[in-house]
Amino acid sequence: MNSKQNEPQPPAQAGQSREAGRVAGEVGVRRSSVDLWDSTTHGEPRAGTCSNACKRSEGGGDGPQGLTTPKTNKVRKLQLTLYRKAKAEPQYRFWSLYGEVLRQDVLAAALDAVAENGGAPGVDGERLETITATAQAREQWLEALRGELITKSYRPKPVRRVWIAKRSGEGERPLGIPTVRDRVVQAAVYLVLMPIYEADFHDQSYGFRPQRRAHQAMEAIRESVRTGRVEVLDADLSKFFDNIPHRELMKEAARRVSDGSILALIKAWLRAPIVEEEAGRRKVTPNRQGTPQGGVISPLLANIYLNPLDHQINGSEGQRHRMVRYADDFVVLSPAGQSAQVRQQIEGWLAGKGLALHAGKTRTVNVTREAMSFLGFTLQVRRSRNGRSYPHVEASGASCRELREKVGRLLHPRTQGRAIAEVVGKVNRAVRGWSGYFHYGNSAGVFSRVNHWLRNRLRRWLWRKHDCRGGLHKHYPNEQLATRYGLWSLPRQAAWSTA
């Protein structure tokens, strides 16, 4: 007897759903060669940045790091089919998508993405290492999860909340850690929904999107400054992820998706209770608004919610004002003296969506007179040697301090008992990652100063480790730091544009 006869059967929409199957055969769907990860079809070169690692380094793999390219052609084919349909019919609502989430290749791709991202366990303590220990364990775990989804007995577990230091050093911010099981289901839903909403997202939105990078956002800002938009509204949303109203968010999500099972999953994740450890006791709090920073689906939901604002500011007002957004961080560039009107417009839109600008952190900057900061960079109009004005972009002082603090912890008196190769290797990895992100624009000056500081820091660490006497440079000249000890140096030339 075939054992599969007693297996719970998926609803009629499982496998390749009627939605995807019908869409693939429709004559009216444009057959473009677009690939959501192929820059040649979007005019966006592959920028080798590490914006997620640099911008959201705290929390390790638990934060919203985005998802990697699916490794199976069938999943990519499904995504391209959905993307083309959504692009061809902007008013179309997708009504049969749950079956795509149930596909074994989609769930496998979701687990691959979550495993690559890593991260701590949720409230149930289940670890990725246990799930992926063997091929058999992995397959059994996926089948059990798929069975819950098929029978619709799957229920999200509470989200474990931890508090981590803000990059600014001013206090802490909450990080929500769903269970591995919930992260995998969120990733599967993301793989299906992302191409649909991606077809609607505005070109000036850059955060957590395929082939979109922080460098491209900075290039858009530079281009806006070159065309005379020198007054910048540097906006800060007050507790954006914590304050998103669930009802309004679900309305925005439902504009493109009418599949009740998919919408029910999103609502269940939004309403999942929050669990915190306080003095050894668990505190459970209902989640009545917001989406946890740490959920795989959260960046997509954030983009869905703010997408209408992108279109409104960059639409009819696009000739005067340009809004450049990276997740919940955005700036609006305007001609001198014209930012007050667009700020009022944004504040009105946000008020209607249950959000607000942070009054103390939102400011207006004229970049011909002072610098603005965005995504770890600073930008200010300067004059070149031939007297021409240009938008000068380099790593901010705060970003340089972060690198110095990280390297300082590695080259500390407490680490002098460790092998030189081990310590220098960790220093090189930290510096390479930082350089990969900030090697953009006018980086030469900052990189030269960082190289100088880095050599002196290693030189002093070696001098103390070897209990030397006499001059630092005499014992450890620059050439020896590179050839004998393997210290990596940041590039000497500026990367004028890698966006």
XYZ file of C-alpha atoms in Angstrom:
499
model
C 0.000 0.000 0.000
C 1.307 3.427 -0.902
C 2.069 5.327 2.313
C 1.190 8.607 0.621
C -2.472 7.639 0.403
C -2.904 8.482 4.092
C -0.953 11.715 3.863
C -3.017 14.895 4.315
C -3.705 16.263 0.866
C -3.222 19.922 0.030
C -6.093 21.995 -1.220
C -6.667 22.227 -4.951
C -4.462 25.292 -5.215
C -1.289 23.542 -4.004
C 1.663 22.630 -6.189
C 1.606 25.027 -9.099
C -1.491 26.968 -8.192
C -4.203 27.898 -10.614
C -2.924 31.463 -10.261
C 0.587 30.728 -11.468
C -0.495 28.142 -14.000
C -3.076 30.393 -15.593
C -0.845 33.451 -15.505
C 1.971 31.550 -17.199
C -0.307 30.696 -20.106
C -1.945 34.045 -20.605
C -1.331 35.680 -23.968
C -1.532 39.185 -22.567
C 1.394 38.794 -20.138
C 4.511 40.531 -21.353
C 7.333 38.029 -21.942
C 10.264 40.172 -20.943
C 13.643 38.766 -20.019
C 13.547 40.551 -16.682
C 15.285 38.781 -13.826
C 14.767 40.196 -10.345
C 18.419 39.537 -9.539
C 19.985 40.248 -12.937
C 21.204 43.822 -13.043
C 21.396 43.849 -16.846
C 17.613 43.970 -17.093
C 17.221 46.823 -14.607
C 20.167 48.981 -15.530
C 21.562 48.465 -12.047
C 25.091 47.104 -11.818
C 25.870 44.616 -9.117
C 27.234 46.804 -6.363
C 29.353 44.776 -4.010
C 28.182 46.540 -0.894
C 27.524 45.115 2.506
C 24.953 47.617 3.621
C 23.049 45.191 5.795
C 26.152 44.081 7.622
C 27.320 47.625 8.179
C 24.005 49.336 8.751
C 22.462 46.669 10.978
C 25.402 44.819 12.407
C 23.932 44.629 15.877
C 22.002 41.501 16.701
C 23.920 39.235 14.375
C 21.750 37.153 12.119
C 18.548 37.938 13.982
C 17.870 41.230 12.264
C 16.083 41.761 8.966
C 19.025 40.855 6.773
C 16.990 40.142 3.634
C 17.046 36.921 1.686
C 19.486 35.509 -0.804
C 18.701 34.592 -4.382
C 16.738 31.307 -4.543
C 19.055 28.551 -5.698
C 16.404 26.594 -7.623
C 15.388 27.637 -11.112
C 11.778 26.573 -10.473
C 11.394 29.058 -7.632
C 12.931 31.817 -9.732
C 10.635 30.897 -12.620
C 7.629 31.173 -10.298
C 8.796 34.581 -9.103
C 9.321 35.868 -12.625
C 5.859 34.676 -13.638
C 4.269 36.523 -10.727
C 6.380 39.634 -11.335
C 5.442 39.815 -15.023
C 1.763 39.423 -14.234
C 1.891 42.133 -11.564
C 3.847 44.463 -13.861
C 1.496 43.920 -16.785
C -1.672 44.448 -14.724
C -1.146 47.040 -11.961
C -4.729 46.637 -10.665
C -4.728 42.836 -10.563
C -5.257 41.125 -7.167
C -3.678 37.705 -6.733
C -6.183 35.310 -5.273
C -4.584 31.825 -5.199
C -1.077 31.935 -3.751
C -1.192 29.720 -0.663
C -0.491 26.622 -2.730
C 2.799 28.144 -3.878
C 3.916 28.479 -0.266
C 3.225 24.746 0.200
C 5.580 23.752 -2.599
C 8.479 21.649 -1.392
C 11.020 23.636 -3.422
C 9.726 26.943 -2.027
C 9.925 25.709 1.573
C 13.390 24.258 0.921
C 14.560 27.580 -0.548
C 13.098 29.375 2.470
C 15.010 27.138 4.881
C 18.211 27.676 2.868
C 17.793 31.449 3.137
C 17.076 31.368 6.869
C 19.995 28.993 7.506
C 22.369 31.237 5.541
C 21.219 34.236 7.543
C 21.710 32.388 10.832
C 20.400 33.834 14.050
C 19.456 32.875 17.577
C 16.564 30.556 18.506
C 13.135 31.880 19.395
C 10.963 31.138 22.435
C 10.922 27.385 21.737
C 14.714 27.081 21.807
C 14.853 25.236 18.462
C 18.166 25.826 16.681
C 19.047 25.876 13.013
C 22.046 23.636 13.673
C 19.724 20.849 14.869
C 17.357 21.181 11.923
C 20.116 21.135 9.307
C 22.440 18.648 11.051
C 21.737 15.917 8.490
C 19.866 15.679 5.204
C 17.379 13.316 6.817
C 16.718 15.619 9.772
C 16.234 18.539 7.400
C 13.790 16.628 5.175
C 11.760 15.354 8.117
C 11.541 18.838 9.618
C 10.383 20.377 6.332
C 7.773 17.641 5.802
C 6.387 18.159 9.298
C 6.156 21.905 8.722
C 4.565 21.400 5.326
C 2.009 19.070 6.896
C 1.003 21.800 9.354
C 0.593 24.268 6.505
C -1.428 21.825 4.414
C -3.847 21.047 7.251
C -3.762 24.701 8.334
C -2.856 23.697 11.872
C 0.212 25.952 11.784
C 0.121 28.727 14.374
C 2.906 31.285 14.933
C 4.579 31.227 18.327
C 5.270 34.340 20.417
C 8.216 36.520 19.424
C 11.202 36.698 21.779
C 12.219 40.311 22.349
C 15.739 41.374 23.248
C 17.177 44.864 23.555
C 20.317 45.872 21.694
C 22.353 49.068 21.621
C 21.560 51.602 18.921
C 24.305 52.492 16.469
C 24.163 56.061 17.711
C 24.961 54.891 21.233
C 21.798 56.626 22.477
C 19.878 53.941 24.316
C 18.607 50.610 23.031
C 16.132 49.384 20.460
C 13.963 46.249 20.534
C 14.742 43.268 18.333
C 12.043 40.625 17.860
C 13.259 37.068 17.255
C 10.626 34.690 15.842
C 11.177 30.956 16.115
C 13.092 29.229 13.317
C 9.838 27.579 12.246
C 8.106 30.947 11.918
C 11.090 32.488 10.126
C 11.019 29.723 7.508
C 7.286 30.139 6.841
C 7.746 33.906 6.651
C 10.587 33.373 4.185
C 8.396 31.117 2.027
C 5.625 33.719 1.970
C 8.205 36.390 1.214
C 9.515 34.423 -1.790
C 5.994 34.333 -3.228
C 4.858 37.862 -2.362
C 8.059 39.813 -3.016
C 7.895 39.756 -6.848
C 4.258 40.907 -6.784
C 4.912 43.978 -4.673
C 8.298 44.523 -6.297
C 6.453 45.354 -9.509
C 4.793 48.291 -7.711
C 7.645 49.678 -5.648
C 9.053 53.038 -6.670
C 12.520 53.326 -8.195
C 13.627 55.651 -5.380
C 13.129 52.955 -2.727
C 16.340 51.014 -2.101
C 16.145 49.084 1.162
C 15.786 45.276 1.201
C 14.979 44.909 -2.475
C 16.628 42.720 -5.143
C 19.525 44.500 -6.841
C 19.023 47.607 -4.699
C 21.891 48.899 -2.616
C 22.791 51.773 -0.333
C 25.316 52.979 -2.932
C 22.499 53.432 -5.432
C 20.558 55.488 -2.911
C 23.588 57.711 -2.374
C 24.049 58.064 -6.132
C 20.421 59.231 -6.454
C 21.092 61.833 -3.763
C 24.265 63.009 -5.495
C 22.426 63.358 -8.781
C 19.636 65.347 -7.109
C 22.179 67.737 -5.577
C 23.862 68.178 -8.963
C 20.518 69.248 -10.431
C 19.973 71.959 -7.811
C 18.068 70.146 -5.052
C 20.382 71.297 -2.281
C 17.907 71.642 0.599
C 17.472 68.275 2.304
C 14.745 67.179 4.688
C 16.602 64.590 6.769
C 13.617 62.662 8.108
C 13.472 60.350 11.104
C 10.319 58.313 11.652
C 9.409 57.969 15.304
C 9.467 54.245 16.257
C 8.310 53.239 12.799
C 8.392 49.442 13.179
C 6.743 49.681 16.598
C 3.910 51.982 15.499
C 2.644 50.603 12.166
C -1.142 50.141 12.607
C -2.098 46.565 11.747
C -5.425 47.479 10.144
C -3.894 50.035 7.774
C -1.013 47.710 6.912
C -3.386 44.868 6.069
C -5.353 47.213 3.813
C -2.200 48.061 1.885
C -1.215 44.394 1.602
C -4.714 43.473 0.376
C -4.508 45.908 -2.540
C -2.515 43.289 -4.426
C -3.392 40.021 -2.665
C -6.867 38.683 -1.982
C -5.832 35.168 -0.926
C -7.380 34.858 2.530
C -4.925 32.204 3.695
C -1.922 34.405 2.914
C -3.478 37.460 4.545
C -4.385 35.368 7.603
C -0.746 34.324 7.992
C 0.426 37.942 7.844
C -2.171 38.989 10.399
C -1.175 36.126 12.707
C 2.496 37.152 12.574
C 1.597 40.767 13.294
C -0.488 39.758 16.306
C 1.980 37.262 17.749
C 2.557 38.105 21.445
C 5.879 39.526 22.631
C 7.877 37.608 25.250
C 10.566 39.301 27.342
C 12.756 38.016 30.137
C 12.625 40.240 33.222
C 14.559 39.235 36.345
C 14.351 35.580 35.380
C 10.605 35.712 34.699
C 8.792 35.746 31.373
C 6.588 38.705 30.567
C 4.055 38.173 27.758
C 2.606 41.263 26.077
C -0.074 41.331 23.344
C 1.111 42.956 20.113
C -1.584 45.421 19.044
C 0.519 47.410 16.595
C 3.865 47.296 14.827
C 5.886 44.555 13.192
C 8.974 43.168 14.967
C 12.408 44.165 13.718
C 13.827 40.707 13.193
C 10.953 39.098 11.329
C 11.866 38.001 7.804
C 8.641 39.472 6.438
C 8.988 42.823 8.270
C 11.131 44.697 5.696
C 8.697 43.766 2.909
C 5.743 44.936 4.995
C 7.554 48.204 5.740
C 8.126 48.801 2.030
C 4.487 47.985 1.269
C 3.299 50.497 3.857
C 5.551 53.367 2.758
C 5.318 52.754 -0.996
C 2.331 55.138 -1.474
C 4.396 57.928 0.097
C 7.249 57.195 -2.325
C 4.887 57.601 -5.272
C 3.159 60.674 -3.866
C 6.339 62.677 -3.264
C 8.144 61.440 -6.368
C 5.050 61.635 -8.567
C 3.446 64.972 -9.318
C 6.027 66.707 -7.131
C 8.919 64.741 -8.612
C 10.078 67.599 -10.784
C 10.755 69.748 -7.735
C 11.252 67.280 -4.890
C 12.900 63.876 -4.792
C 12.428 61.401 -1.975
C 15.108 58.714 -1.546
C 14.210 55.969 0.923
C 16.062 53.019 2.424
C 13.587 51.020 4.537
C 12.404 53.458 7.247
C 15.200 55.988 6.618
C 14.566 58.644 3.981
C 15.547 62.094 2.793
C 13.693 64.540 0.557
C 15.754 66.855 -1.640
C 14.299 70.185 -2.800
C 15.448 73.439 -4.364
C 16.655 75.950 -1.787
C 13.813 77.377 0.304
C 11.174 74.848 -0.825
C 11.404 72.031 1.719
C 8.831 73.422 4.183
C 5.936 72.638 1.849
C 6.968 69.034 1.266
C 7.549 68.495 4.989
C 3.997 69.627 5.683
C 2.749 67.244 2.993
C 4.686 64.317 4.484
C 3.520 65.057 8.021
C -0.084 65.060 6.838
C 0.324 61.717 5.059
C 2.032 60.132 8.068
C -0.649 61.380 10.466
C -3.284 59.633 8.376
C -1.270 56.410 8.600
C -0.706 56.442 12.347
C 2.923 57.568 12.058
C 4.895 60.727 12.786
C 8.273 62.337 12.233
C 10.583 62.463 15.233
C 10.564 66.192 15.973
C 13.936 66.163 17.696
C 15.783 64.223 14.996
C 14.159 65.464 11.783
C 15.961 68.501 10.402
C 16.419 70.549 7.251
C 19.949 70.902 5.870
C 21.290 73.020 3.033
C 24.203 70.917 1.790
C 25.955 73.947 0.312
C 26.518 75.125 3.904
C 26.595 72.006 6.088
C 26.826 68.245 5.749
C 23.970 65.744 5.837
C 24.292 62.125 6.983
C 22.532 59.135 5.448
C 23.222 55.392 5.603
C 26.563 55.912 7.302
C 27.810 58.478 4.744
C 28.076 62.249 4.904
C 27.420 64.482 1.889
C 28.259 68.149 1.456
C 28.835 70.384 -1.535
C 32.519 71.280 -1.870
C 34.725 72.914 -4.475
C 37.250 70.960 -6.465
C 40.745 72.209 -7.290
C 39.477 73.747 -10.508
C 36.781 75.646 -8.621
C 33.778 73.531 -9.598
C 31.149 72.586 -7.035
C 30.485 68.888 -6.487
C 28.658 66.694 -3.917
C 31.404 65.196 -1.734
C 30.482 61.810 -0.225
C 32.533 59.902 2.317
C 32.138 57.718 5.395
C 30.774 59.711 8.323
C 32.711 60.369 11.490
C 30.357 58.067 13.388
C 31.028 55.242 10.915
C 34.790 55.693 11.338
C 34.405 55.621 15.116
C 32.492 52.346 14.891
C 35.356 50.772 12.972
C 37.936 52.105 15.406
C 35.964 50.749 18.350
C 35.652 47.321 16.734
C 39.330 47.128 15.829
C 40.207 48.529 19.253
C 38.471 45.575 20.906
C 40.519 43.201 18.753
C 43.835 44.990 19.316
C 43.411 45.288 23.068
C 45.879 44.393 25.835
C 43.565 41.518 26.746
C 44.205 39.889 23.343
C 47.990 40.024 23.500
C 48.163 36.406 24.584
C 46.601 35.233 21.329
C 48.429 34.272 18.137
C 49.287 37.234 15.902
C 47.881 35.536 12.797
C 44.540 34.958 14.539
C 44.170 38.545 15.731
C 45.349 40.150 12.478
C 43.008 37.858 10.537
C 40.027 39.122 12.560
C 41.171 42.720 12.081
C 41.435 42.182 8.323
C 37.937 40.718 8.121
C 36.489 43.676 10.004
C 38.353 46.218 7.862
C 37.528 44.477 4.568
C 33.824 44.424 5.386
C 33.829 48.094 6.366
C 35.838 49.009 3.276
C 33.508 47.048 0.988
C 30.614 49.242 2.057
C 32.336 52.633 2.324
C 34.548 52.348 -0.793
C 32.244 54.686 -2.659
C 32.347 58.303 -3.762
C 35.239 60.370 -2.414
C 36.648 57.757 -0.057
C 40.385 58.336 -0.570
C 40.892 60.866 2.218
C 39.006 58.923 4.874
C 40.631 55.647 3.839
C 44.094 57.205 4.085
C 43.388 58.365 7.642
C 41.955 54.981 8.604
C 45.027 53.212 7.196
C 47.305 55.497 9.207
C 45.360 54.860 12.419
C 45.149 51.106 11.751
C 48.910 50.722 11.275
C 49.672 52.686 14.415
C 47.180 50.628 16.423
C 48.653 47.314 15.277
C 52.184 48.664 15.704
C 51.521 49.562 19.345
C 49.794 46.216 19.997
C 52.814 44.297 18.632
C 55.234 46.539 20.522
C 53.518 45.748 23.825
C 53.081 42.069 23.014
C 56.801 41.669 22.356
C 57.756 43.953 25.290
C 59.888 46.105 23.007
C 62.014 49.104 23.908
C 62.662 52.040 21.657
C 60.725 53.501 18.718
C 57.567 51.920 17.401
C 58.358 52.600 13.741
C 61.862 51.215 14.060
C 60.587 47.795 15.162
C 57.486 47.702 12.975
C 57.716 49.779 9.778
C 54.703 49.928 7.479
C 56.163 47.489 4.971
C 56.746 44.860 7.662
C 53.199 45.214 8.971
C 51.962 44.240 5.512
C 54.519 41.617 4.417
C 55.358 39.879 7.682
C 52.166 40.266 9.678
C 49.663 40.371 6.803
C 47.821 43.591 7.648
C 45.409 44.476 4.858
C 45.281 48.091 3.668
C 42.206 49.941 2.465
C 42.214 50.998 -1.224
C 44.109 54.190 -1.929
C 41.946 55.352 -4.828
C 38.419 56.711 -4.542
C 35.529 54.758 -5.996
C 33.807 57.548 -7.878
C 30.675 55.517 -8.416
C 29.847 51.873 -7.826
C 26.072 52.248 -7.713
